[in-house]
């Protein structure tokens, strides 16, 4: 069996599993109470966004000494993504019910804001370094 056939069989199995699981997921009844979840969704989304910002910042900082616009564009992207993550984290922290440790996402939101500030500093350093070499 070639690799092409193996990959297509694996993809067909995954899609078949999704098709078979969809009707079962549609049968799940919604709980009668008013709560729509634990409230951690916003803080998890903020953490994912700021971690992407950290990755972009590190990558831009590594390439900031080289010529070209790639480092500058990466640094700007890191700053924008970090700011977006900080805003999402602040909104999630402001709307979280209960205190830190109650399971409503306030701790994750605070962590997202702190990691977002780290991403912002990394992006700013890369932006300053790319301006210096340009």
mmCIF file of N, CA and C in Angstrom:
data_model
loop_
_atom_site.group_PDB
_atom_site.id
_atom_site.type_symbol
_atom_site.label_atom_id
_atom_site.label_comp_id
_atom_site.label_asym_id
_atom_site.label_seq_id
_atom_site.Cartn_x
_atom_site.Cartn_y
_atom_site.Cartn_z
ATOM 1 N N UNK A 1 0.848 -1.166 0.000
ATOM 2 C CA UNK A 1 0.000 0.000 0.000
ATOM 3 C C UNK A 1 0.903 1.241 0.000
ATOM 4 N N UNK A 2 0.639 2.162 -0.888
ATOM 5 C CA UNK A 2 1.460 3.357 -0.976
ATOM 6 C C UNK A 2 1.035 4.376 0.085
ATOM 7 N N UNK A 3 1.880 5.349 0.278
ATOM 8 C CA UNK A 3 1.607 6.403 1.261
ATOM 9 C C UNK A 3 0.368 7.198 0.865
ATOM 10 N N UNK A 4 0.193 7.427 -0.423
ATOM 11 C CA UNK A 4 -0.966 8.180 -0.904
ATOM 12 C C UNK A 4 -2.264 7.460 -0.538
ATOM 13 N N UNK A 5 -2.300 6.147 -0.733
ATOM 14 C CA UNK A 5 -3.494 5.386 -0.379
ATOM 15 C C UNK A 5 -3.720 5.364 1.123
ATOM 16 N N UNK A 6 -2.641 5.279 1.886
ATOM 17 C CA UNK A 6 -2.748 5.263 3.338
ATOM 18 C C UNK A 6 -3.299 6.580 3.862
ATOM 19 N N UNK A 7 -2.801 7.696 3.329
ATOM 20 C CA UNK A 7 -3.288 9.002 3.757
ATOM 21 C C UNK A 7 -4.746 9.233 3.361
ATOM 22 N N UNK A 8 -5.122 8.807 2.174
ATOM 23 C CA UNK A 8 -6.516 8.995 1.762
ATOM 24 C C UNK A 8 -7.443 8.104 2.577
ATOM 25 N N UNK A 9 -6.999 6.908 2.953
ATOM 26 C CA UNK A 9 -7.822 6.040 3.794
ATOM 27 C C UNK A 9 -7.977 6.633 5.189
ATOM 28 N N UNK A 10 -6.912 7.225 5.716
ATOM 29 C CA UNK A 10 -6.994 7.855 7.038
ATOM 30 C C UNK A 10 -7.930 9.060 7.010
ATOM 31 N N UNK A 11 -7.855 9.853 5.951
ATOM 32 C CA UNK A 11 -8.746 11.012 5.837
ATOM 33 C C UNK A 11 -10.200 10.573 5.707
ATOM 34 N N UNK A 12 -10.440 9.515 4.943
ATOM 35 C CA UNK A 12 -11.803 9.012 4.791
ATOM 36 C C UNK A 12 -12.330 8.472 6.117
ATOM 37 N N UNK A 13 -11.487 7.836 6.891
ATOM 38 C CA UNK A 13 -11.923 7.322 8.196
ATOM 39 C C UNK A 13 -12.271 8.458 9.150
ATOM 40 N N UNK A 14 -11.475 9.528 9.129
ATOM 41 C CA UNK A 14 -11.767 10.682 9.994
ATOM 42 C C UNK A 14 -13.073 11.349 9.589
ATOM 43 N N UNK A 15 -13.274 11.558 8.299
ATOM 44 C CA UNK A 15 -14.508 12.173 7.832
ATOM 45 C C UNK A 15 -15.714 11.282 8.105
ATOM 46 N N UNK A 16 -15.530 9.987 7.947
ATOM 47 C CA UNK A 16 -16.618 9.060 8.253
ATOM 48 C C UNK A 16 -16.993 9.098 9.722
ATOM 49 N N UNK A 17 -16.006 9.227 10.578
ATOM 50 C CA UNK A 17 -16.276 9.349 12.009
ATOM 51 C C UNK A 17 -17.036 10.613 12.340
ATOM 52 N N UNK A 18 -16.702 11.707 11.662
ATOM 53 C CA UNK A 18 -17.428 12.960 11.888
ATOM 54 C C UNK A 18 -18.873 12.858 11.412
ATOM 55 N N UNK A 19 -19.076 12.208 10.271
ATOM 56 C CA UNK A 19 -20.436 12.068 9.738
ATOM 57 C C UNK A 19 -21.281 11.204 10.658
ATOM 58 N N UNK A 20 -20.694 10.157 11.206
ATOM 59 C CA UNK A 20 -21.448 9.291 12.110
ATOM 60 C C UNK A 20 -21.671 9.931 13.470
ATOM 61 N N UNK A 21 -20.768 10.816 13.896
ATOM 62 C CA UNK A 21 -20.907 11.446 15.207
ATOM 63 C C UNK A 21 -21.863 12.633 15.184
ATOM 64 N N UNK A 22 -22.084 13.238 14.031
ATOM 65 C CA UNK A 22 -22.943 14.420 13.950
ATOM 66 C C UNK A 22 -24.382 14.150 14.369
ATOM 67 N N UNK A 23 -25.033 13.067 13.917
ATOM 68 C CA UNK A 23 -26.401 12.837 14.374
ATOM 69 C C UNK A 23 -26.485 12.567 15.878
ATOM 70 N N UNK A 24 -25.470 11.922 16.435
ATOM 71 C CA UNK A 24 -25.485 11.668 17.873
ATOM 72 C C UNK A 24 -25.326 12.967 18.650
ATOM 73 N N UNK A 25 -24.499 13.881 18.144
ATOM 74 C CA UNK A 25 -24.318 15.160 18.822
ATOM 75 C C UNK A 25 -25.570 16.018 18.726
ATOM 76 N N UNK A 26 -26.334 15.863 17.666
ATOM 77 C CA UNK A 26 -27.556 16.645 17.514
ATOM 78 C C UNK A 26 -28.634 16.209 18.491
ATOM 79 N N UNK A 27 -28.536 15.001 19.018
ATOM 80 C CA UNK A 27 -29.546 14.490 19.936
ATOM 81 C C UNK A 27 -29.327 14.927 21.375
ATOM 82 N N UNK A 28 -28.198 15.545 21.674
ATOM 83 C CA UNK A 28 -27.900 15.947 23.047
ATOM 84 C C UNK A 28 -28.855 17.065 23.444
ATOM 85 N N UNK A 29 -29.505 16.887 24.587
ATOM 86 C CA UNK A 29 -30.443 17.916 25.043
ATOM 87 C C UNK A 29 -29.713 18.954 25.870
ATOM 88 N N UNK A 30 -30.179 20.179 25.780
ATOM 89 C CA UNK A 30 -29.582 21.276 26.518
ATOM 90 C C UNK A 30 -30.140 21.246 27.934
ATOM 91 N N UNK A 31 -29.290 21.559 28.895
ATOM 92 C CA UNK A 31 -29.725 21.563 30.291
ATOM 93 C C UNK A 31 -30.782 22.631 30.504
ATOM 94 N N UNK A 32 -31.646 22.403 31.449
ATOM 95 C CA UNK A 32 -32.772 23.304 31.680
ATOM 96 C C UNK A 32 -32.360 24.588 32.378
ATOM 97 N N UNK A 33 -31.220 24.597 33.066
ATOM 98 C CA UNK A 33 -30.841 25.813 33.791
ATOM 99 C C UNK A 33 -30.309 26.874 32.843
ATOM 100 N N UNK A 34 -30.065 28.054 33.388
ATOM 101 C CA UNK A 34 -29.736 29.222 32.580
ATOM 102 C C UNK A 34 -28.251 29.327 32.253
ATOM 103 N N UNK A 35 -27.404 28.588 32.920
ATOM 104 C CA UNK A 35 -25.964 28.762 32.732
ATOM 105 C C UNK A 35 -25.533 28.250 31.354
ATOM 106 N N UNK A 36 -24.652 29.009 30.737
ATOM 107 C CA UNK A 36 -24.214 28.641 29.394
ATOM 108 C C UNK A 36 -22.820 28.043 29.397
ATOM 109 N N UNK A 37 -22.258 27.788 30.533
ATOM 110 C CA UNK A 37 -20.931 27.194 30.621
ATOM 111 C C UNK A 37 -20.203 27.679 31.846
ATOM 112 N N UNK A 38 -18.958 27.306 31.938
ATOM 113 C CA UNK A 38 -18.188 27.654 33.127
ATOM 114 C C UNK A 38 -17.592 29.049 33.046
ATOM 115 N N UNK A 39 -17.570 29.664 31.890
ATOM 116 C CA UNK A 39 -17.022 31.006 31.754
ATOM 117 C C UNK A 39 -15.540 31.032 31.434
ATOM 118 N N UNK A 40 -14.953 29.883 31.183
ATOM 119 C CA UNK A 40 -13.526 29.831 30.891
ATOM 120 C C UNK A 40 -13.216 30.048 29.415
ATOM 121 N N UNK A 41 -14.208 30.108 28.576
ATOM 122 C CA UNK A 41 -13.981 30.221 27.130
ATOM 123 C C UNK A 41 -13.225 31.472 26.744
ATOM 124 N N UNK A 42 -13.599 32.597 27.319
ATOM 125 C CA UNK A 42 -12.928 33.853 27.000
ATOM 126 C C UNK A 42 -11.480 33.865 27.435
ATOM 127 N N UNK A 43 -11.211 33.318 28.630
ATOM 128 C CA UNK A 43 -9.829 33.304 29.105
ATOM 129 C C UNK A 43 -8.984 32.321 28.305
ATOM 130 N N UNK A 44 -9.560 31.213 27.874
ATOM 131 C CA UNK A 44 -8.813 30.266 27.049
ATOM 132 C C UNK A 44 -8.514 30.884 25.689
ATOM 133 N N UNK A 45 -9.490 31.566 25.118
ATOM 134 C CA UNK A 45 -9.264 32.235 23.831
ATOM 135 C C UNK A 45 -8.184 33.310 23.965
ATOM 136 N N UNK A 46 -8.220 34.062 25.063
ATOM 137 C CA UNK A 46 -7.205 35.095 25.283
ATOM 138 C C UNK A 46 -5.820 34.479 25.427
ATOM 139 N N UNK A 47 -5.731 33.363 26.163
ATOM 140 C CA UNK A 47 -4.436 32.698 26.320
ATOM 141 C C UNK A 47 -3.896 32.189 24.989
ATOM 142 N N UNK A 48 -4.766 31.639 24.158
ATOM 143 C CA UNK A 48 -4.315 31.153 22.850
ATOM 144 C C UNK A 48 -3.816 32.318 22.002
ATOM 145 N N UNK A 49 -4.540 33.429 22.019
ATOM 146 C CA UNK A 49 -4.147 34.588 21.207
ATOM 147 C C UNK A 49 -2.814 35.153 21.678
ATOM 148 N N UNK A 50 -2.631 35.291 23.001
ATOM 149 C CA UNK A 50 -1.374 35.881 23.466
ATOM 150 C C UNK A 50 -0.199 34.914 23.284
ATOM 151 N N UNK A 51 -0.445 33.613 23.337
ATOM 152 C CA UNK A 51 0.640 32.673 23.061
ATOM 153 C C UNK A 51 1.067 32.743 21.602
ATOM 154 N N UNK A 52 0.114 32.972 20.713
ATOM 155 C CA UNK A 52 0.463 33.211 19.305
ATOM 156 C C UNK A 52 1.277 34.496 19.194
ATOM 157 N N UNK A 53 0.912 35.518 19.974
ATOM 158 C CA UNK A 53 1.666 36.767 19.986
ATOM 159 C C UNK A 53 3.089 36.582 20.490
ATOM 160 N N UNK A 54 3.268 35.737 21.511
ATOM 161 C CA UNK A 54 4.616 35.451 22.008
ATOM 162 C C UNK A 54 5.435 34.754 20.924
ATOM 163 N N UNK A 55 4.824 33.800 20.255
ATOM 164 C CA UNK A 55 5.536 33.109 19.174
ATOM 165 C C UNK A 55 5.938 34.051 18.058
ATOM 166 N N UNK A 56 5.023 34.933 17.681
ATOM 167 C CA UNK A 56 5.350 35.915 16.641
ATOM 168 C C UNK A 56 6.443 36.861 17.106
ATOM 169 N N UNK A 57 6.391 37.271 18.373
ATOM 170 C CA UNK A 57 7.399 38.181 18.907
ATOM 171 C C UNK A 57 8.782 37.556 18.947
ATOM 172 N N UNK A 58 8.858 36.296 19.375
ATOM 173 C CA UNK A 58 10.147 35.608 19.416
ATOM 174 C C UNK A 58 10.704 35.438 18.008
ATOM 175 N N UNK A 59 9.840 35.065 17.096
ATOM 176 C CA UNK A 59 10.292 34.881 15.707
ATOM 177 C C UNK A 59 10.754 36.207 15.096
ATOM 178 N N UNK A 60 10.026 37.284 15.372
ATOM 179 C CA UNK A 60 10.424 38.588 14.841
ATOM 180 C C UNK A 60 11.706 39.080 15.496
ATOM 181 N N UNK A 61 11.881 38.786 16.782
ATOM 182 C CA UNK A 61 13.086 39.220 17.485
ATOM 183 C C UNK A 61 14.319 38.481 16.972
ATOM 184 N N UNK A 62 14.142 37.223 16.616
ATOM 185 C CA UNK A 62 15.263 36.457 16.065
ATOM 186 C C UNK A 62 15.686 36.964 14.699
ATOM 187 N N UNK A 63 14.734 37.425 13.910
ATOM 188 C CA UNK A 63 15.065 37.865 12.547
ATOM 189 C C UNK A 63 15.193 39.371 12.422
ATOM 190 N N UNK A 64 15.213 40.093 13.532
ATOM 191 C CA UNK A 64 15.226 41.554 13.471
ATOM 192 C C UNK A 64 16.555 42.110 12.992
ATOM 193 N N UNK A 65 17.649 41.412 13.186
ATOM 194 C CA UNK A 65 18.939 41.925 12.773
ATOM 195 C C UNK A 65 19.221 41.738 11.298
ATOM 196 N N UNK A 66 18.416 40.951 10.632
ATOM 197 C CA UNK A 66 18.641 40.688 9.204
ATOM 198 C C UNK A 66 17.961 41.752 8.354
ATOM 199 N N UNK A 67 18.366 41.825 7.106
ATOM 200 C CA UNK A 67 17.765 42.815 6.217
ATOM 201 C C UNK A 67 16.415 42.321 5.707
ATOM 202 N N UNK A 68 15.590 43.238 5.291
ATOM 203 C CA UNK A 68 14.270 42.904 4.753
ATOM 204 C C UNK A 68 13.167 43.395 5.671
ATOM 205 N N UNK A 69 11.959 43.352 5.156
ATOM 206 C CA UNK A 69 10.807 43.831 5.914
ATOM 207 C C UNK A 69 10.126 42.737 6.723
ATOM 208 N N UNK A 70 10.614 41.510 6.643
ATOM 209 C CA UNK A 70 9.972 40.400 7.333
ATOM 210 C C UNK A 70 9.964 40.577 8.837
ATOM 211 N N UNK A 71 11.069 41.067 9.397
ATOM 212 C CA UNK A 71 11.146 41.253 10.845
ATOM 213 C C UNK A 71 10.226 42.377 11.289
ATOM 214 N N UNK A 72 10.172 43.440 10.513
ATOM 215 C CA UNK A 72 9.311 44.576 10.880
ATOM 216 C C UNK A 72 7.844 44.166 10.819
ATOM 217 N N UNK A 73 7.461 43.458 9.770
ATOM 218 C CA UNK A 73 6.074 43.006 9.658
ATOM 219 C C UNK A 73 5.722 42.021 10.767
ATOM 220 N N UNK A 74 6.643 41.132 11.110
ATOM 221 C CA UNK A 74 6.417 40.193 12.193
ATOM 222 C C UNK A 74 6.295 40.886 13.531
ATOM 223 N N UNK A 75 7.100 41.921 13.747
ATOM 224 C CA UNK A 75 7.029 42.670 14.993
ATOM 225 C C UNK A 75 5.707 43.411 15.114
ATOM 226 N N UNK A 76 5.252 43.990 14.028
ATOM 227 C CA UNK A 76 3.960 44.686 14.051
ATOM 228 C C UNK A 76 2.833 43.690 14.300
ATOM 229 N N UNK A 77 2.917 42.520 13.678
ATOM 230 C CA UNK A 77 1.904 41.493 13.898
ATOM 231 C C UNK A 77 1.915 41.029 15.348
ATOM 232 N N UNK A 78 3.099 40.887 15.952
ATOM 233 C CA UNK A 78 3.191 40.463 17.346
ATOM 234 C C UNK A 78 2.563 41.488 18.275
ATOM 235 N N UNK A 79 2.809 42.770 18.005
ATOM 236 C CA UNK A 79 2.233 43.824 18.847
ATOM 237 C C UNK A 79 0.713 43.847 18.719
ATOM 238 N N UNK A 80 0.213 43.731 17.504
ATOM 239 C CA UNK A 80 -1.241 43.766 17.287
ATOM 240 C C UNK A 80 -1.918 42.558 17.933
ATOM 241 N N UNK A 81 -1.339 41.377 17.760
ATOM 242 C CA UNK A 81 -1.929 40.166 18.336
ATOM 243 C C UNK A 81 -1.859 40.225 19.859
ATOM 244 N N UNK A 82 -0.755 40.762 20.408
ATOM 245 C CA UNK A 82 -0.644 40.894 21.857
ATOM 246 C C UNK A 82 -1.693 41.847 22.413
ATOM 247 N N UNK A 83 -1.889 42.965 21.744
ATOM 248 C CA UNK A 83 -2.915 43.913 22.195
ATOM 249 C C UNK A 83 -4.314 43.305 22.123
ATOM 250 N N UNK A 84 -4.575 42.552 21.063
ATOM 251 C CA UNK A 84 -5.859 41.881 20.928
ATOM 252 C C UNK A 84 -6.071 40.887 22.068
ATOM 253 N N UNK A 85 -5.045 40.107 22.390
ATOM 254 C CA UNK A 85 -5.149 39.143 23.481
ATOM 255 C C UNK A 85 -5.335 39.810 24.830
ATOM 256 N N UNK A 86 -4.664 40.947 25.044
ATOM 257 C CA UNK A 86 -4.823 41.686 26.301
ATOM 258 C C UNK A 86 -6.248 42.193 26.432
ATOM 259 N N UNK A 87 -6.804 42.707 25.347
ATOM 260 C CA UNK A 87 -8.189 43.201 25.393
ATOM 261 C C UNK A 87 -9.162 42.058 25.665
ATOM 262 N N UNK A 88 -8.969 40.932 24.993
ATOM 263 C CA UNK A 88 -9.849 39.778 25.226
ATOM 264 C C UNK A 88 -9.730 39.306 26.670
ATOM 265 N N UNK A 89 -8.498 39.254 27.189
ATOM 266 C CA UNK A 89 -8.293 38.834 28.569
ATOM 267 C C UNK A 89 -8.900 39.799 29.572
ATOM 268 N N UNK A 90 -8.794 41.099 29.308
ATOM 269 C CA UNK A 90 -9.376 42.092 30.219
ATOM 270 C C UNK A 90 -10.894 42.018 30.221
ATOM 271 N N UNK A 91 -11.484 41.813 29.049
ATOM 272 C CA UNK A 91 -12.945 41.686 28.975
ATOM 273 C C UNK A 91 -13.400 40.417 29.683
ATOM 274 N N UNK A 92 -12.655 39.328 29.500
ATOM 275 C CA UNK A 92 -13.013 38.080 30.163
ATOM 276 C C UNK A 92 -12.865 38.198 31.679
ATOM 277 N N UNK A 93 -11.852 38.929 32.142
ATOM 278 C CA UNK A 93 -11.674 39.125 33.580
ATOM 279 C C UNK A 93 -12.777 40.009 34.149
ATOM 280 N N UNK A 94 -13.196 40.996 33.375
ATOM 281 C CA UNK A 94 -14.240 41.893 33.869
ATOM 282 C C UNK A 94 -15.602 41.218 33.926
ATOM 283 N N UNK A 95 -15.840 40.266 33.067
ATOM 284 C CA UNK A 95 -17.148 39.615 33.033
ATOM 285 C C UNK A 95 -17.198 38.314 33.819
ATOM 286 N N UNK A 96 -16.071 37.901 34.416
ATOM 287 C CA UNK A 96 -16.046 36.643 35.166
ATOM 288 C C UNK A 96 -16.755 36.823 36.511
ATOM 289 N N UNK A 97 -17.617 35.865 36.835
ATOM 290 C CA UNK A 97 -18.299 35.882 38.124
ATOM 291 C C UNK A 97 -17.428 35.164 39.140
ATOM 292 N N UNK A 98 -17.412 35.645 40.357
ATOM 293 C CA UNK A 98 -16.638 34.984 41.398
ATOM 294 C C UNK A 98 -15.195 35.428 41.369
ATOM 295 N N UNK A 99 -14.438 34.931 42.332
ATOM 296 C CA UNK A 99 -13.038 35.314 42.462
ATOM 297 C C UNK A 99 -12.117 34.358 41.747
ATOM 298 N N UNK A 100 -10.826 34.612 41.950
ATOM 299 C CA UNK A 100 -9.815 33.737 41.364
ATOM 300 C C UNK A 100 -9.881 32.375 42.047
ATOM 301 N N UNK A 101 -9.886 31.336 41.277
ATOM 302 C CA UNK A 101 -9.962 29.988 41.825
ATOM 303 C C UNK A 101 -11.363 29.440 41.912
ATOM 304 N N UNK A 102 -12.342 30.215 41.475
ATOM 305 C CA UNK A 102 -13.726 29.743 41.525
ATOM 306 C C UNK A 102 -14.101 28.937 40.286
ATOM 307 N N UNK A 103 -13.232 28.893 39.294
ATOM 308 C CA UNK A 103 -13.498 28.128 38.077
ATOM 309 C C UNK A 103 -14.231 28.908 37.013
ATOM 310 N N UNK A 104 -14.284 30.221 37.146
ATOM 311 C CA UNK A 104 -15.007 31.034 36.176
ATOM 312 C C UNK A 104 -14.099 31.727 35.176
ATOM 313 N N UNK A 105 -12.816 31.461 35.202
ATOM 314 C CA UNK A 105 -11.921 31.996 34.198
ATOM 315 C C UNK A 105 -11.182 33.257 34.568
ATOM 316 N N UNK A 106 -11.348 33.752 35.777
ATOM 317 C CA UNK A 106 -10.663 34.993 36.149
ATOM 318 C C UNK A 106 -9.154 34.789 36.225
ATOM 319 N N UNK A 107 -8.693 33.676 36.777
ATOM 320 C CA UNK A 107 -7.253 33.406 36.861
ATOM 321 C C UNK A 107 -6.620 33.269 35.491
ATOM 322 N N UNK A 108 -7.295 32.587 34.579
ATOM 323 C CA UNK A 108 -6.794 32.460 33.218
ATOM 324 C C UNK A 108 -6.757 33.787 32.492
ATOM 325 N N UNK A 109 -7.731 34.642 32.789
ATOM 326 C CA UNK A 109 -7.757 35.963 32.168
ATOM 327 C C UNK A 109 -6.598 36.815 32.645
ATOM 328 N N UNK A 110 -6.313 36.742 33.940
ATOM 329 C CA UNK A 110 -5.188 37.500 34.482
ATOM 330 C C UNK A 110 -3.879 36.976 33.902
ATOM 331 N N UNK A 111 -3.762 35.659 33.795
ATOM 332 C CA UNK A 111 -2.569 35.077 33.187
ATOM 333 C C UNK A 111 -2.443 35.502 31.729
ATOM 334 N N UNK A 112 -3.549 35.591 31.024
ATOM 335 C CA UNK A 112 -3.519 36.020 29.623
ATOM 336 C C UNK A 112 -3.042 37.462 29.502
ATOM 337 N N UNK A 113 -3.469 38.315 30.415
ATOM 338 C CA UNK A 113 -3.026 39.710 30.369
ATOM 339 C C UNK A 113 -1.523 39.800 30.643
ATOM 340 N N UNK A 114 -1.025 39.019 31.602
ATOM 341 C CA UNK A 114 0.409 39.044 31.923
ATOM 342 C C UNK A 114 1.229 38.512 30.743
ATOM 343 N N UNK A 115 0.816 37.391 30.166
ATOM 344 C CA UNK A 115 1.534 36.839 29.016
ATOM 345 C C UNK A 115 1.404 37.782 27.817
ATOM 346 N N UNK A 116 0.272 38.458 27.700
ATOM 347 C CA UNK A 116 0.095 39.441 26.638
ATOM 348 C C UNK A 116 1.061 40.606 26.774
ATOM 349 N N UNK A 117 1.321 41.027 28.011
ATOM 350 C CA UNK A 117 2.311 42.088 28.216
ATOM 351 C C UNK A 117 3.709 41.615 27.825
ATOM 352 N N UNK A 118 4.009 40.353 28.095
ATOM 353 C CA UNK A 118 5.298 39.792 27.670
ATOM 354 C C UNK A 118 5.385 39.788 26.145
ATOM 355 N N UNK A 119 4.310 39.375 25.485
ATOM 356 C CA UNK A 119 4.290 39.378 24.021
ATOM 357 C C UNK A 119 4.424 40.785 23.469
ATOM 358 N N UNK A 120 3.810 41.747 24.148
ATOM 359 C CA UNK A 120 3.902 43.143 23.724
ATOM 360 C C UNK A 120 5.336 43.653 23.835
ATOM 361 N N UNK A 121 6.017 43.298 24.912
ATOM 362 C CA UNK A 121 7.415 43.710 25.084
ATOM 363 C C UNK A 121 8.297 43.055 24.017
ATOM 364 N N UNK A 122 8.084 41.774 23.750
ATOM 365 C CA UNK A 122 8.872 41.099 22.713
ATOM 366 C C UNK A 122 8.661 41.742 21.352
ATOM 367 N N UNK A 123 7.413 42.037 21.002
ATOM 368 C CA UNK A 123 7.122 42.692 19.732
ATOM 369 C C UNK A 123 7.715 44.081 19.656
ATOM 370 N N UNK A 124 7.655 44.822 20.766
ATOM 371 C CA UNK A 124 8.244 46.158 20.798
ATOM 372 C C UNK A 124 9.751 46.133 20.655
ATOM 373 N N UNK A 125 10.392 45.151 21.316
ATOM 374 C CA UNK A 125 11.841 45.024 21.172
ATOM 375 C C UNK A 125 12.227 44.681 19.740
ATOM 376 N N UNK A 126 11.481 43.794 19.115
ATOM 377 C CA UNK A 126 11.760 43.432 17.728
ATOM 378 C C UNK A 126 11.526 44.612 16.797
ATOM 379 N N UNK A 127 10.496 45.389 17.082
ATOM 380 C CA UNK A 127 10.215 46.564 16.255
ATOM 381 C C UNK A 127 11.323 47.610 16.386
ATOM 382 N N UNK A 128 11.795 47.819 17.620
ATOM 383 C CA UNK A 128 12.895 48.774 17.820
ATOM 384 C C UNK A 128 14.170 48.287 17.156
ATOM 385 N N UNK A 129 14.449 46.999 17.243
ATOM 386 C CA UNK A 129 15.665 46.455 16.630
ATOM 387 C C UNK A 129 15.583 46.502 15.106
ATOM 388 N N UNK A 130 14.397 46.289 14.561
ATOM 389 C CA UNK A 130 14.266 46.337 13.093
ATOM 390 C C UNK A 130 14.370 47.764 12.584
ATOM 391 N N UNK A 131 13.962 48.748 13.367
ATOM 392 C CA UNK A 131 14.120 50.139 12.956
ATOM 393 C C UNK A 131 15.580 50.548 12.987
ATOM 394 N N UNK A 132 16.338 50.039 13.961
ATOM 395 C CA UNK A 132 17.740 50.374 14.098
ATOM 396 C C UNK A 132 18.583 49.868 12.933
ATOM 397 N N UNK A 133 18.235 48.686 12.443
ATOM 398 C CA UNK A 133 19.031 48.101 11.353
ATOM 399 C C UNK A 133 18.593 48.554 9.969
ATOM 400 N N UNK A 134 17.431 49.175 9.881
ATOM 401 C CA UNK A 134 16.911 49.564 8.567
ATOM 402 C C UNK A 134 17.574 50.805 8.025
#
